[in-house]
Tab-separated table of C-alpha atoms in Angstrom:
chain	number	residue	atom	x	y	z
V	1	MET	CA	0.000	0.000	0.000
V	2	LEU	CA	1.364	3.418	-0.970
V	3	SER	CA	1.549	5.978	1.805
V	4	THR	CA	-0.464	9.197	1.859
V	5	PRO	CA	1.755	12.296	1.719
V	6	ASP	CA	2.349	13.917	5.080
V	7	TYR	CA	-0.185	16.673	5.706
V	8	SER	CA	0.201	16.904	9.461
V	9	HIS	CA	1.251	20.557	9.024
V	10	PHE	CA	-2.383	21.590	8.542
V	11	THR	CA	-4.627	22.455	11.472
V	12	THR	CA	-8.402	22.941	11.638
V	13	LYS	CA	-7.723	26.666	11.166
V	14	ASP	CA	-6.231	25.986	7.720
V	15	TYR	CA	-9.425	24.206	6.747
V	16	ASP	CA	-11.299	27.515	7.066
V	17	LYS	CA	-9.392	28.521	3.938
V	18	ILE	CA	-8.645	25.322	2.023
V	19	TYR	CA	-10.577	22.136	1.308
V	20	GLU	CA	-9.853	19.508	3.923
V	21	PRO	CA	-8.839	16.147	2.428
V	22	CYS	CA	-12.033	14.123	2.435
V	23	GLU	CA	-13.526	10.886	1.020
V	24	ASP	CA	-13.222	12.182	-2.541
V	25	THR	CA	-9.538	12.997	-2.029
V	26	PHE	CA	-8.777	9.580	-0.573
V	27	LEU	CA	-10.747	7.768	-3.265
V	28	PHE	CA	-8.693	9.690	-5.839
V	29	LEU	CA	-5.489	8.515	-4.126
V	30	ASP	CA	-6.787	4.917	-4.066
V	31	ALA	CA	-7.558	5.091	-7.796
V	32	LEU	CA	-4.118	6.476	-8.630
V	33	GLU	CA	-2.544	3.749	-6.522
V	34	LYS	CA	-4.552	1.162	-8.450
V	35	ASP	CA	-3.253	2.724	-11.683
V	36	ILE	CA	0.347	3.298	-10.550
V	37	GLN	CA	1.818	0.590	-12.764
V	38	PHE	CA	0.057	2.042	-15.791
V	39	LEU	CA	1.335	5.510	-14.863
V	40	ASN	CA	4.912	4.284	-14.488
V	41	GLU	CA	4.744	2.518	-17.841
V	42	LEU	CA	3.329	5.675	-19.438
V	43	LYS	CA	6.621	7.437	-18.554
V	44	PRO	CA	5.038	10.861	-18.189
V	45	GLU	CA	7.195	13.953	-18.582
V	46	ILE	CA	4.655	16.592	-17.594
V	47	VAL	CA	2.034	16.004	-14.869
V	48	VAL	CA	-0.467	18.781	-14.113
V	49	GLU	CA	-3.198	19.113	-11.514
V	50	ILE	CA	-5.988	21.663	-11.620
V	51	GLY	CA	-7.225	22.677	-8.169
V	52	PRO	CA	-4.855	20.749	-5.860
V	53	GLY	CA	-6.307	22.253	-2.660
V	54	SER	CA	-4.182	20.796	0.137
V	55	GLY	CA	-1.819	19.368	-2.487
V	56	LEU	CA	-2.256	15.758	-1.440
V	57	VAL	CA	-2.974	14.254	-4.865
V	58	ILE	CA	-0.113	15.725	-6.894
V	59	ASN	CA	2.281	15.119	-4.001
V	60	PHE	CA	1.115	11.508	-3.920
V	61	LEU	CA	2.248	11.081	-7.534
V	62	ALA	CA	5.443	13.089	-6.990
V	63	LYS	CA	6.202	10.762	-4.101
V	64	HIS	CA	5.317	7.439	-5.688
V	65	LEU	CA	5.966	7.637	-9.437
V	66	LYS	CA	9.157	5.719	-10.107
V	67	GLU	CA	11.042	8.384	-12.035
V	68	SER	CA	9.462	11.397	-10.398
V	69	LYS	CA	12.730	13.343	-10.372
V	70	LYS	CA	12.495	13.299	-14.162
V	71	ILE	CA	8.962	14.648	-14.299
V	72	LEU	CA	7.798	18.235	-14.367
V	73	PHE	CA	4.932	18.665	-11.884
V	74	MET	CA	2.672	21.708	-12.142
V	75	ALA	CA	-0.419	22.700	-10.182
V	76	THR	CA	-2.846	25.583	-10.581
V	77	ASP	CA	-5.441	26.754	-8.078
V	78	ILE	CA	-7.786	29.748	-8.147
V	79	ASN	CA	-7.572	29.959	-4.342
V	80	LYS	CA	-4.361	31.655	-3.200
V	81	ASP	CA	-4.471	29.800	0.123
V	82	ALA	CA	-4.683	26.466	-1.699
V	83	CYS	CA	-1.560	27.439	-3.683
V	84	LEU	CA	0.295	28.158	-0.441
V	85	ALA	CA	-1.027	24.919	1.083
V	86	THR	CA	0.168	22.872	-1.906
V	87	GLN	CA	3.543	24.580	-1.617
V	88	LYS	CA	3.732	23.657	2.092
V	89	THR	CA	2.791	20.042	1.394
V	90	SER	CA	5.409	19.769	-1.347
V	91	ILE	CA	8.141	21.150	0.945
V	92	LYS	CA	7.041	18.853	3.784
V	93	ASN	CA	7.208	15.831	1.479
V	94	ASN	CA	10.396	16.903	-0.254
V	95	ASN	CA	8.752	17.158	-3.682
V	96	ASP	CA	9.155	19.773	-6.352
V	97	ILE	CA	5.837	21.172	-7.588
V	98	ASN	CA	5.508	24.318	-9.718
V	99	ILE	CA	2.469	26.241	-8.513
V	100	LEU	CA	0.404	28.965	-10.154
V	101	ASN	CA	-2.503	30.992	-8.831
V	102	CYS	CA	-4.905	31.175	-11.793
V	103	ASP	CA	-8.220	30.112	-13.265
V	104	LEU	CA	-7.986	26.519	-14.583
V	105	LEU	CA	-5.003	26.455	-16.974
V	106	SER	CA	-5.558	29.862	-18.583
V	107	PRO	CA	-1.967	31.225	-18.607
V	108	LEU	CA	-0.542	27.842	-19.658
V	109	PHE	CA	-2.948	27.000	-22.439
V	110	ASP	CA	-0.854	28.312	-25.344
V	111	ARG	CA	2.494	26.849	-24.344
V	112	LEU	CA	1.353	23.484	-23.004
V	113	GLN	CA	-0.356	22.434	-26.256
V	114	ASN	CA	-0.189	18.640	-26.551
V	115	LYS	CA	2.418	18.458	-23.799
V	116	ILE	CA	0.488	17.235	-20.735
V	117	ASP	CA	0.893	13.490	-20.192
V	118	VAL	CA	-1.182	13.266	-17.020
V	119	LEU	CA	-3.896	15.772	-16.108
V	120	LEU	CA	-5.613	15.477	-12.734
V	121	PHE	CA	-8.804	17.273	-11.739
V	122	ASN	CA	-10.927	16.900	-8.634
V	123	PRO	CA	-13.364	19.633	-9.659
V	124	PRO	CA	-15.998	21.511	-7.708
V	125	TYR	CA	-18.755	18.983	-8.413
V	126	VAL	CA	-21.497	19.877	-5.941
V	127	VAL	CA	-24.789	20.868	-7.558
V	128	THR	CA	-25.408	24.534	-6.656
V	129	GLU	CA	-27.096	27.605	-8.086
V	130	SER	CA	-25.102	29.066	-10.999
V	131	ASP	CA	-24.814	32.422	-9.250
V	132	GLU	CA	-22.759	30.778	-6.500
V	133	LEU	CA	-19.900	30.301	-8.986
V	134	GLY	CA	-17.029	32.791	-9.276
V	135	SER	CA	-15.461	32.424	-5.815
V	136	LYS	CA	-11.699	32.752	-5.515
V	137	SER	CA	-11.618	31.284	-2.010
V	138	LEU	CA	-12.801	28.106	-0.250
V	139	PRO	CA	-16.269	27.799	-1.899
V	140	ALA	CA	-14.457	27.470	-5.264
V	141	ALA	CA	-13.513	23.986	-4.060
V	142	TRP	CA	-17.079	22.687	-4.278
V	143	THR	CA	-19.544	25.029	-6.067
V	144	GLY	CA	-20.261	23.293	-9.342
V	145	GLY	CA	-23.331	25.165	-10.588
V	146	LYS	CA	-25.953	23.355	-12.682
V	147	ASP	CA	-25.607	19.564	-12.333
V	148	GLY	CA	-22.272	20.316	-10.647
V	149	ARG	CA	-20.897	20.473	-14.168
V	150	GLU	CA	-20.230	24.129	-14.905
V	151	VAL	CA	-16.535	24.175	-13.992
V	152	MET	CA	-15.552	20.744	-15.340
V	153	ASP	CA	-17.456	21.488	-18.565
V	154	ARG	CA	-15.044	24.376	-19.189
V	155	VAL	CA	-12.084	21.977	-19.068
V	156	PHE	CA	-13.437	19.277	-21.437
V	157	PRO	CA	-13.122	21.292	-24.693
V	158	MET	CA	-9.446	22.059	-23.881
V	159	LEU	CA	-8.374	18.426	-23.484
V	160	ASN	CA	-7.688	17.704	-27.122
V	161	ASN	CA	-5.319	20.688	-27.267
V	162	LEU	CA	-3.626	20.092	-23.939
V	163	LEU	CA	-3.057	16.356	-23.702
V	164	SER	CA	-0.097	14.753	-25.409
V	165	GLU	CA	-0.601	11.855	-27.779
V	166	LYS	CA	-0.434	9.387	-24.894
V	167	GLY	CA	-2.016	11.823	-22.430
V	168	VAL	CA	-4.553	10.717	-19.821
V	169	PHE	CA	-7.100	12.714	-17.849
V	170	TYR	CA	-8.311	11.709	-14.389
V	171	LEU	CA	-11.524	13.277	-13.131
V	172	VAL	CA	-13.483	13.000	-9.891
V	173	ALA	CA	-17.254	13.148	-10.370
V	174	LEU	CA	-20.528	12.489	-8.596
V	175	LYS	CA	-23.462	10.440	-9.858
V	176	GLN	CA	-25.464	13.721	-9.976
V	177	ASN	CA	-22.974	15.075	-12.519
V	178	LYS	CA	-24.522	12.539	-14.962
V	179	ILE	CA	-21.669	10.144	-15.678
V	180	GLU	CA	-23.185	8.804	-18.953
V	181	ASP	CA	-23.572	12.360	-20.181
V	182	ILE	CA	-19.914	13.151	-19.341
V	183	GLU	CA	-18.922	9.965	-21.195
V	184	LEU	CA	-20.872	11.065	-24.261
V	185	ALA	CA	-19.524	14.634	-24.177
V	186	LEU	CA	-15.942	13.390	-23.966
V	187	SER	CA	-16.564	10.688	-26.557
V	188	ASN	CA	-17.636	13.404	-28.993
V	189	LEU	CA	-14.329	15.124	-28.252
V	190	GLY	CA	-12.401	11.944	-29.078
V	191	PHE	CA	-11.877	10.368	-25.667
V	192	LYS	CA	-12.923	7.055	-24.190
V	193	MET	CA	-13.920	6.714	-20.561
V	194	GLU	CA	-13.107	4.103	-17.977
V	195	ILE	CA	-14.625	4.026	-14.487
V	196	LEU	CA	-11.546	3.459	-12.378
V	197	MET	CA	-13.368	3.477	-9.044
V	198	ASN	CA	-16.811	4.018	-7.589
V	199	ARG	CA	-17.614	4.378	-3.905
V	200	LYS	CA	-20.574	5.551	-1.879
V	201	ALA	CA	-19.424	7.829	0.929
V	202	GLY	CA	-22.264	9.264	2.984
V	203	ILE	CA	-24.571	11.130	0.617
V	204	GLU	CA	-21.968	11.190	-2.154
V	205	ASN	CA	-21.790	8.505	-4.831
V	206	LEU	CA	-18.254	9.167	-6.053
V	207	PHE	CA	-16.579	8.139	-9.297
V	208	ILE	CA	-12.965	8.344	-10.423
V	209	LEU	CA	-13.010	8.531	-14.203
V	210	LYS	CA	-10.104	8.081	-16.563
V	211	PHE	CA	-10.037	9.264	-20.166
V	212	ASP	CA	-7.625	8.673	-22.993
V	213	ARG	CA	-7.626	9.226	-26.724
V	214	LYS	CA	-9.674	6.852	-28.898
V	215	ILE	CA	-7.180	7.243	-31.724
V	216	ASN	CA	-3.704	8.677	-31.836
V	217	ILE	CA	-3.317	12.261	-32.979
Q	1	MET	CA	8.624	30.644	-9.799
Q	2	LYS	CA	11.223	28.734	-11.708
Q	3	LEU	CA	12.198	29.778	-15.223
Q	4	ILE	CA	10.724	26.568	-16.647
Q	5	THR	CA	7.338	27.808	-15.420
Q	6	HIS	CA	7.949	31.315	-16.736
Q	7	ASN	CA	8.722	29.756	-20.112
Q	8	MET	CA	5.165	28.422	-20.320
Q	9	LEU	CA	3.222	31.482	-19.183
Q	10	THR	CA	1.328	33.908	-21.384
Q	11	SER	CA	-0.991	36.826	-20.695
Q	12	LYS	CA	-3.124	35.998	-23.739
Q	13	ILE	CA	-6.178	35.701	-21.546
Q	14	LEU	CA	-6.259	39.527	-21.315
Q	15	LYS	CA	-8.598	41.314	-23.692
Q	16	ASN	CA	-6.949	42.400	-27.003
Q	17	VAL	CA	-3.654	40.660	-26.254
Q	18	VAL	CA	-2.378	38.763	-29.304
Q	19	THR	CA	0.473	36.594	-28.002
Q	20	GLY	CA	1.258	37.910	-24.513
Q	21	TYR	CA	4.624	36.180	-24.609
Q	22	PRO	CA	7.177	36.202	-23.141
Q	23	LEU	CA	6.237	37.954	-19.915
Q	24	LYS	CA	8.891	40.389	-18.678
Q	25	ILE	CA	10.361	39.468	-15.316
Q	26	HIS	CA	10.915	42.058	-12.604
Q	27	ALA	CA	12.583	40.238	-9.735
Q	28	VAL	CA	12.805	41.804	-6.310
Q	29	LYS	CA	14.048	38.638	-4.646
Q	30	ALA	CA	15.476	35.576	-6.380
Q	31	GLU	CA	17.154	32.521	-4.898
Q	32	LEU	CA	19.248	29.630	-6.105
Q	33	LYS	CA	18.011	26.314	-4.688
Q	34	LYS	CA	20.055	23.228	-5.455
Q	35	ALA	CA	18.178	20.427	-7.215
Q	36	ASP	CA	19.302	16.956	-8.369
Q	37	PHE	CA	20.870	17.127	-11.816
Q	38	GLN	CA	19.125	14.759	-14.219
Q	39	PRO	CA	20.797	15.218	-17.621
Q	40	ASP	CA	18.237	13.190	-19.595
Q	41	PHE	CA	15.365	15.115	-18.014
Q	42	ILE	CA	16.965	18.441	-18.957
Q	43	ALA	CA	17.625	17.189	-22.500
Q	44	ARG	CA	13.937	16.235	-22.844
Q	45	MET	CA	12.606	19.446	-21.284
Q	46	ILE	CA	14.755	21.658	-23.447
Q	47	LYS	CA	12.860	20.319	-26.471
Q	48	LYS	CA	9.582	21.457	-24.938
Q	49	ILE	CA	10.584	25.013	-24.110
Q	50	ASP	CA	11.332	28.211	-25.983
Q	51	TYR	CA	15.092	28.625	-25.695
Q	52	LYS	CA	15.199	32.289	-26.701
Q	53	THR	CA	12.777	33.122	-23.892
Q	54	LEU	CA	14.827	31.092	-21.404
Q	55	TYR	CA	17.993	32.914	-22.424
Q	56	GLN	CA	16.379	36.338	-22.076
Q	57	ALA	CA	14.905	35.431	-18.698
Q	58	ALA	CA	18.257	34.151	-17.416
Q	59	GLU	CA	19.925	37.313	-18.726
Q	60	THR	CA	17.388	39.505	-16.882
Q	61	LEU	CA	18.263	37.705	-13.659
Q	62	GLY	CA	22.021	37.816	-14.327
Q	63	TYR	CA	22.509	34.084	-14.939
Q	64	ALA	CA	22.974	33.875	-18.708
Q	65	GLU	CA	26.756	33.503	-18.602
Q	66	GLY	CA	27.685	30.047	-19.810
Q	67	MET	CA	24.470	29.547	-21.794
Q	68	PRO	CA	24.811	29.070	-25.557
Q	69	LYS	CA	23.873	32.412	-27.116
Q	70	THR	CA	21.605	31.199	-29.860
Q	71	GLU	CA	17.931	31.067	-30.801
Q	72	ILE	CA	17.678	27.299	-30.973
Q	73	LEU	CA	20.011	24.758	-29.382
Q	74	ASN	CA	21.756	22.300	-31.681
Q	75	GLU	CA	22.419	18.607	-31.055
Q	76	GLU	CA	25.943	19.325	-29.896
Q	77	ASP	CA	24.694	21.683	-27.154
Q	78	MET	CA	22.208	19.075	-26.009
Q	79	ASN	CA	24.909	16.434	-25.651
Q	80	ASN	CA	27.326	18.713	-23.816
Q	81	GLU	CA	27.280	17.915	-20.095
Q	82	GLU	CA	28.489	21.397	-19.088
Q	83	THR	CA	25.754	23.044	-21.142
Q	84	LEU	CA	23.112	20.729	-19.666
Q	85	LYS	CA	24.328	21.565	-16.160
Q	86	LYS	CA	23.997	25.253	-16.906
Q	87	LEU	CA	20.519	24.717	-18.357
Q	88	HIS	CA	19.586	22.680	-15.281
Q	89	GLU	CA	20.568	25.650	-13.140
Q	90	VAL	CA	18.557	28.210	-15.096
Q	91	LEU	CA	15.503	25.999	-15.624
Q	92	LEU	CA	15.158	24.388	-12.208
Q	93	GLU	CA	17.396	26.027	-9.619
Q	94	ILE	CA	16.821	29.761	-9.962
Q	95	GLU	CA	13.611	30.770	-8.297
Q	96	VAL	CA	11.959	34.192	-8.316
Q	97	ILE	CA	10.439	34.574	-4.850
Q	98	GLU	CA	9.142	38.151	-4.977
Q	99	GLY	CA	8.580	40.425	-7.953
Q	100	ASP	CA	6.216	40.575	-10.884
Q	101	LEU	CA	5.588	39.501	-14.439
Q	102	GLU	CA	4.628	42.090	-17.025
Q	103	CYS	CA	2.441	41.573	-20.074
Q	104	PRO	CA	4.586	42.643	-23.077
Q	105	GLU	CA	1.579	44.162	-24.842
Q	106	THR	CA	-0.469	45.915	-22.151
Q	107	GLY	CA	2.015	46.414	-19.329
Q	108	ARG	CA	-0.408	44.683	-16.919
Q	109	LYS	CA	1.605	43.346	-13.997
Q	110	PHE	CA	1.082	40.001	-12.332
Q	111	PRO	CA	2.600	39.829	-8.839
Q	112	ILE	CA	4.838	36.997	-7.645
Q	113	ASN	CA	4.642	36.409	-3.890
Q	114	ASN	CA	6.180	33.525	-1.958
Q	115	GLY	CA	7.404	32.204	-5.295
Q	116	ILE	CA	3.869	31.857	-6.684
Q	117	PRO	CA	2.772	33.984	-9.663
Q	118	ASN	CA	-0.728	35.404	-9.351
Q	119	MET	CA	-2.156	35.159	-12.868
Q	120	LEU	CA	-5.742	35.874	-11.861
Q	121	VAL	CA	-7.565	38.527	-13.867
Q	122	ASN	CA	-10.796	40.393	-13.261
Q	123	GLU	CA	-13.829	39.786	-15.432
Q	124	GLU	CA	-13.489	43.279	-16.968
Q	125	GLU	CA	-10.012	42.350	-18.222
Q	126	LEU	CA	-11.199	39.300	-20.172
């Protein structure tokens, strides 16, 4: 079993500002552990996470991928406190993560074209009113708007441009996000979906989805 | 912010900006942090970056000495251990801790605090 990165540096006070690692986070780690052999064989060169929050997920890969010293890790978060938290977690775990405070991948979009080998996204997936969107602090971690889809739906059309030929995309989603509909949307964009894990945790029926290209580019 | 990150950033998200690249660096505080030298990693990364931008950025920070002064690196440069070591230093070891990044077209400044660039923009700027 692969160990969870050390996040003992956070206190309850930090969780007023950043998303506290929760069932979704740990299910994501379990799914990546299940896929670790695949990820090592993929030999990724650039690994990017959108919205790392506490930084646990990207630090998990930086810690456990075999050749992680030969991988460029980048993370972007709209919440400044989440950026600082990810930085703290990477220092604590002796990893090297390049962090940016921005909306999704906006400042990287032009220069990372077809370069990302692994893209990770645990999006704000909670179904909320659309007018609750737009936060640049803690609520940005969960407010998903209509069907909990409004933020992740902005990422889907970028995938074809961002992912490398062998690139894979890991996404956390809820049943309420309409998994079949996500599958269809991504299929139309040229990606096939695999349900890597599914777990009911309290009121949340969580899925870890994995996408890769149907045909090479 | 390491120069490998700077190499990938644009301000194109701003309204009316055409390329927004490269962003000008104004460093108030920069540090050199030692990192493990992985020659094959550097050789692979160098193919993914814009060398001219890296050179200019290193020059701005006073670290260009020892870098090949060219627009594109040739095979010989990429097989030269000394060159790769120098590129390792400028790509992965120099870190801008405080300062800002400036959009080359609009002059809009993006602050860098605690080594993290703030590339957030307001809705009116989009």
